[in-house]
PDB file of C-alpha atoms in Angstrom:
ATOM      1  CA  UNK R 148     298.201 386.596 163.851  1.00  0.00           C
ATOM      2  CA  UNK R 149     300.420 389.456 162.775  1.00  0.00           C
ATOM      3  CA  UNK R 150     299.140 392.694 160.318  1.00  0.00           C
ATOM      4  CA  UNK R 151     300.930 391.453 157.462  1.00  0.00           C
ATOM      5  CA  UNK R 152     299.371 387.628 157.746  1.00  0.00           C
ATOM      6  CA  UNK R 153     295.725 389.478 158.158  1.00  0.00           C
ATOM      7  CA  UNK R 154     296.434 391.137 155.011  1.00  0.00           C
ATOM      8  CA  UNK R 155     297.422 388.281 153.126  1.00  0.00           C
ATOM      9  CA  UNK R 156     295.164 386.280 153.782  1.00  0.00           C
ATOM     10  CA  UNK R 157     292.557 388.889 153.436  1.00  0.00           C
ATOM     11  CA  UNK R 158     293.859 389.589 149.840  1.00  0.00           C
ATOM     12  CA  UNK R 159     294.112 385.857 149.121  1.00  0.00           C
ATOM     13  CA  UNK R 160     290.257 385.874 149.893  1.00  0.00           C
ATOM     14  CA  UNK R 161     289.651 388.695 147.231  1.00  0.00           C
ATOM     15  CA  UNK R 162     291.487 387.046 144.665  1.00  0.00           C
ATOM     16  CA  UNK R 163     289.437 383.526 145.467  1.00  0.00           C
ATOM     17  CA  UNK R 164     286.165 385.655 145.419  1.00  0.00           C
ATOM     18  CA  UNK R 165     286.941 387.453 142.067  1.00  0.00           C
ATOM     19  CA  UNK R 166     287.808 383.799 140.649  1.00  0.00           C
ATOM     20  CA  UNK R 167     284.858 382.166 141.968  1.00  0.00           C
ATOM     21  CA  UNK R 168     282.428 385.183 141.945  1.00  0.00           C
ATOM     22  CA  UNK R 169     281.493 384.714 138.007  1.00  0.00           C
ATOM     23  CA  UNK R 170     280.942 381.152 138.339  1.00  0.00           C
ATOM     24  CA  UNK R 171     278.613 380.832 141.230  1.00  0.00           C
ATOM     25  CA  UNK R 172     276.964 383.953 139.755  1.00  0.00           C
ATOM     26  CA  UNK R 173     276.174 382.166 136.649  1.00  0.00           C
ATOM     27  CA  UNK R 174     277.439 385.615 134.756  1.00  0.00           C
ATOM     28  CA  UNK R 175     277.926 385.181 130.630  1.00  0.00           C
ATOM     29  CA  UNK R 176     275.245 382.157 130.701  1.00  0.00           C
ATOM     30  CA  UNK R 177     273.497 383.893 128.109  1.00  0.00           C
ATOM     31  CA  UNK R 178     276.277 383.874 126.023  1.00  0.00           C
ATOM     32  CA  UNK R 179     277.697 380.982 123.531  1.00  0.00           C
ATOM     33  CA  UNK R 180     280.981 381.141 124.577  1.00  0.00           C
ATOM     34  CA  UNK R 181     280.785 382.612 128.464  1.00  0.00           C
ATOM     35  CA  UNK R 182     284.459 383.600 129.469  1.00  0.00           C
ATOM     36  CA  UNK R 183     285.425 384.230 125.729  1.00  0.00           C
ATOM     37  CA  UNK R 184     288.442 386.632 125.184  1.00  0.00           C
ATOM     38  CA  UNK R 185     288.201 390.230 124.639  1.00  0.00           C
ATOM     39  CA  UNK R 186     289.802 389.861 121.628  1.00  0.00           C
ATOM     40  CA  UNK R 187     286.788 388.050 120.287  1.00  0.00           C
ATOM     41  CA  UNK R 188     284.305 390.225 121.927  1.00  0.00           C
ATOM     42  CA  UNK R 189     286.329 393.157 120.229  1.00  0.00           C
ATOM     43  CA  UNK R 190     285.872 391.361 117.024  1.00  0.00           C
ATOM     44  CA  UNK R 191     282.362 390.617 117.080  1.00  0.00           C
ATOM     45  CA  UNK R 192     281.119 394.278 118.023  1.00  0.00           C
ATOM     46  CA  UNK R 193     283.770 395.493 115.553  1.00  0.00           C
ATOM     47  CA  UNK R 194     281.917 393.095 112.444  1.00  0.00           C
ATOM     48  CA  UNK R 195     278.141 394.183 113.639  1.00  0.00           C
ATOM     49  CA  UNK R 196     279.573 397.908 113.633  1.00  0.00           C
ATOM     50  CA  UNK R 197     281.668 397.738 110.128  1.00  0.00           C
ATOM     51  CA  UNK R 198     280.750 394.222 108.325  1.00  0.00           C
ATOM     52  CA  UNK R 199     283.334 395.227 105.661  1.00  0.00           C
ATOM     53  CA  UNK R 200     286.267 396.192 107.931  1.00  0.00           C
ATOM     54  CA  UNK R 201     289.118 394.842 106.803  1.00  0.00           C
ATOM     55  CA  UNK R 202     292.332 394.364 109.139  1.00  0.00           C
ATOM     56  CA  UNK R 203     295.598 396.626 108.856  1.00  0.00           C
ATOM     57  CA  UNK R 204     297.722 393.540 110.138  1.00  0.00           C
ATOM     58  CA  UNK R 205     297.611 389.574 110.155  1.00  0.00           C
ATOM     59  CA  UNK R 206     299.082 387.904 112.916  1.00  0.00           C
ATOM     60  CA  UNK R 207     302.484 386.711 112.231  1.00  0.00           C
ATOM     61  CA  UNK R 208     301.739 382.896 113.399  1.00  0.00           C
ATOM     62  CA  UNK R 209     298.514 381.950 113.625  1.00  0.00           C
ATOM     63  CA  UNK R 210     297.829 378.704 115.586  1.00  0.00           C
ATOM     64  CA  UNK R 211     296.611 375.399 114.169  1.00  0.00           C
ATOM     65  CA  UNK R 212     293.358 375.091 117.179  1.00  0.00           C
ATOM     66  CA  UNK R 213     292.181 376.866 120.464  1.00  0.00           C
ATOM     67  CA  UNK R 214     293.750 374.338 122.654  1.00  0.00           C
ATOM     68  CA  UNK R 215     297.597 374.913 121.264  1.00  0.00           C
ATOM     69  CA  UNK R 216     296.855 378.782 121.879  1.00  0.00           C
ATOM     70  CA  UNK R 217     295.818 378.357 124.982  1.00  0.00           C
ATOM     71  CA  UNK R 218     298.802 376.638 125.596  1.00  0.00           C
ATOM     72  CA  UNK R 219     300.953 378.836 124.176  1.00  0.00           C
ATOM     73  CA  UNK R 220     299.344 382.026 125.991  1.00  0.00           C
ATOM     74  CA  UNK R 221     299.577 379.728 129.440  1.00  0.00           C
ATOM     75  CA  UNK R 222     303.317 379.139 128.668  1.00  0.00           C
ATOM     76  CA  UNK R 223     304.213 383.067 127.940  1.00  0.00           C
ATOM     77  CA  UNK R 224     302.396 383.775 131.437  1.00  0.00           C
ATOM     78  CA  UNK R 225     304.638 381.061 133.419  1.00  0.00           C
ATOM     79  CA  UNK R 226     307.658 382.832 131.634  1.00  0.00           C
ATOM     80  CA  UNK R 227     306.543 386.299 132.905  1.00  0.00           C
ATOM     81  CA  UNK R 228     305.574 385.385 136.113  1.00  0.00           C
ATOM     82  CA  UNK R 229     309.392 383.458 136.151  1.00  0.00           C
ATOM     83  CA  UNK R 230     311.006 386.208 134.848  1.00  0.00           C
ATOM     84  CA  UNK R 231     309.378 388.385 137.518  1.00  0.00           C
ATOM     85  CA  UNK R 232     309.935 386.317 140.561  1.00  0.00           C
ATOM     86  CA  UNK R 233     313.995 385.846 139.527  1.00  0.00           C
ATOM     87  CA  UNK R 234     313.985 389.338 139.275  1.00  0.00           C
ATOM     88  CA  UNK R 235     312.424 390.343 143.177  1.00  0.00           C
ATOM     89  CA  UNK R 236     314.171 386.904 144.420  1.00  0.00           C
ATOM     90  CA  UNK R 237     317.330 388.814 143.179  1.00  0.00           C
ATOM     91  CA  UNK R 238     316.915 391.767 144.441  1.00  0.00           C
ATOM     92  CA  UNK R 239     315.849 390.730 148.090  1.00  0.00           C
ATOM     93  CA  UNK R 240     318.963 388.407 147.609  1.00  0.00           C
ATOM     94  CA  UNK R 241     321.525 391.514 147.034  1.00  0.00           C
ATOM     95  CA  UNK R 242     319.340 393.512 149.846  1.00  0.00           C
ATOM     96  CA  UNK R 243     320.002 391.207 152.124  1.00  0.00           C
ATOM     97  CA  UNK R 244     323.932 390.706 151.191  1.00  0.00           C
ATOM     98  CA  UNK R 245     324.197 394.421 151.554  1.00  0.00           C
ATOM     99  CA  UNK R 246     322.690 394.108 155.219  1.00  0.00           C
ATOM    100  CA  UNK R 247     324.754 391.543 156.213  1.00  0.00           C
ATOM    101  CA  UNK R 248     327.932 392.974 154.575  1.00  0.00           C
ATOM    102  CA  UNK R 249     327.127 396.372 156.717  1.00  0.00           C
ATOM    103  CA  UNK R 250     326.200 394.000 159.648  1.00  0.00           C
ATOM    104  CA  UNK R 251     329.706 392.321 159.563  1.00  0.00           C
ATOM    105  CA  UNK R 252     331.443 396.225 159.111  1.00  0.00           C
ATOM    106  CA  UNK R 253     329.615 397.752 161.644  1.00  0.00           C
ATOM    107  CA  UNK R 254     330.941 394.809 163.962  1.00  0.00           C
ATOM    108  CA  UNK R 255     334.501 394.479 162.579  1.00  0.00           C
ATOM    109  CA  UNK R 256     334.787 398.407 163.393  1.00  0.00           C
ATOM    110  CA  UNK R 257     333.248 397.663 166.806  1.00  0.00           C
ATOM    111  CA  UNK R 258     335.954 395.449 167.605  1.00  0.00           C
ATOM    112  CA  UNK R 259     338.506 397.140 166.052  1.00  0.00           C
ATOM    113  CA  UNK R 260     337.604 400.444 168.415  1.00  0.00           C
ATOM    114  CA  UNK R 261     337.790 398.150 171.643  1.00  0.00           C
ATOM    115  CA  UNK R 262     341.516 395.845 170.665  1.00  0.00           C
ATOM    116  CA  UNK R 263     343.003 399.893 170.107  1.00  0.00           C
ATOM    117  CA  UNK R 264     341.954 400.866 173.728  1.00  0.00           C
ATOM    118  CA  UNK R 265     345.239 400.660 175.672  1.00  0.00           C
ATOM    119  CA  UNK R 266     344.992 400.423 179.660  1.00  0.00           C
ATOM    120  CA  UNK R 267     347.988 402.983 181.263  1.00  0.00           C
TER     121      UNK R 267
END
């Protein structure tokens, strides 16, 4: 197994452990809603702290239940993660066109030098 497939997979372990972790753990049992947003969280300490707080902003759409949030928060990370992997699949794409584009140069000069060499 090569370095870099050690490290993946290594790092693909982390990432299972941190997803798993809370779970097994049992961590935010004591709470109502365990794995609640931190915008809620931030809400609820900001209420016990200042119970007449009042908001500077509303949001601009707010959505008819939890489940069509979620939804739209799942579909906003699909478009960033999309957006992202166009963008590094493009720009290995292009790396690699430059490469062989210098690749095919370096070789077309190479052959260029040996058809000019004249025998006397």
């Amino acid at each position: 197994m090569s370095r870099n497939a050690k490290i993946n997979t290594l790092l693909l372990l982390i990432v299972a452990a941190l997803a798993v972790l809370p779970l097994v753990l049992g961590l935010g049992d004591h709470k109502e809603e365990p794995f609640a947003g931190a915008d809620g969280e931030a809400e609820a300490a900001i209420t016990e702290l200042e119970p007449d707080y009042e908001p500077w902003f509303s949001p601009l759409y707010e959505p008819p239940s939890g489940e069509v949030e979620s939804a739209l928060f799942s579909l906003q990370a699909a478009l960033g993660a999309g957006v992202l992997a166009y963008y590094f699949g493009l720009r290995k794409g292009r790396r690699q066109g430059e490469d062989r584009a210098l690749g095919k140069e370096s070789g077309a000069a190479g052959r260029d030098a040996d058809s000019t060499t004249t025998v006397s």
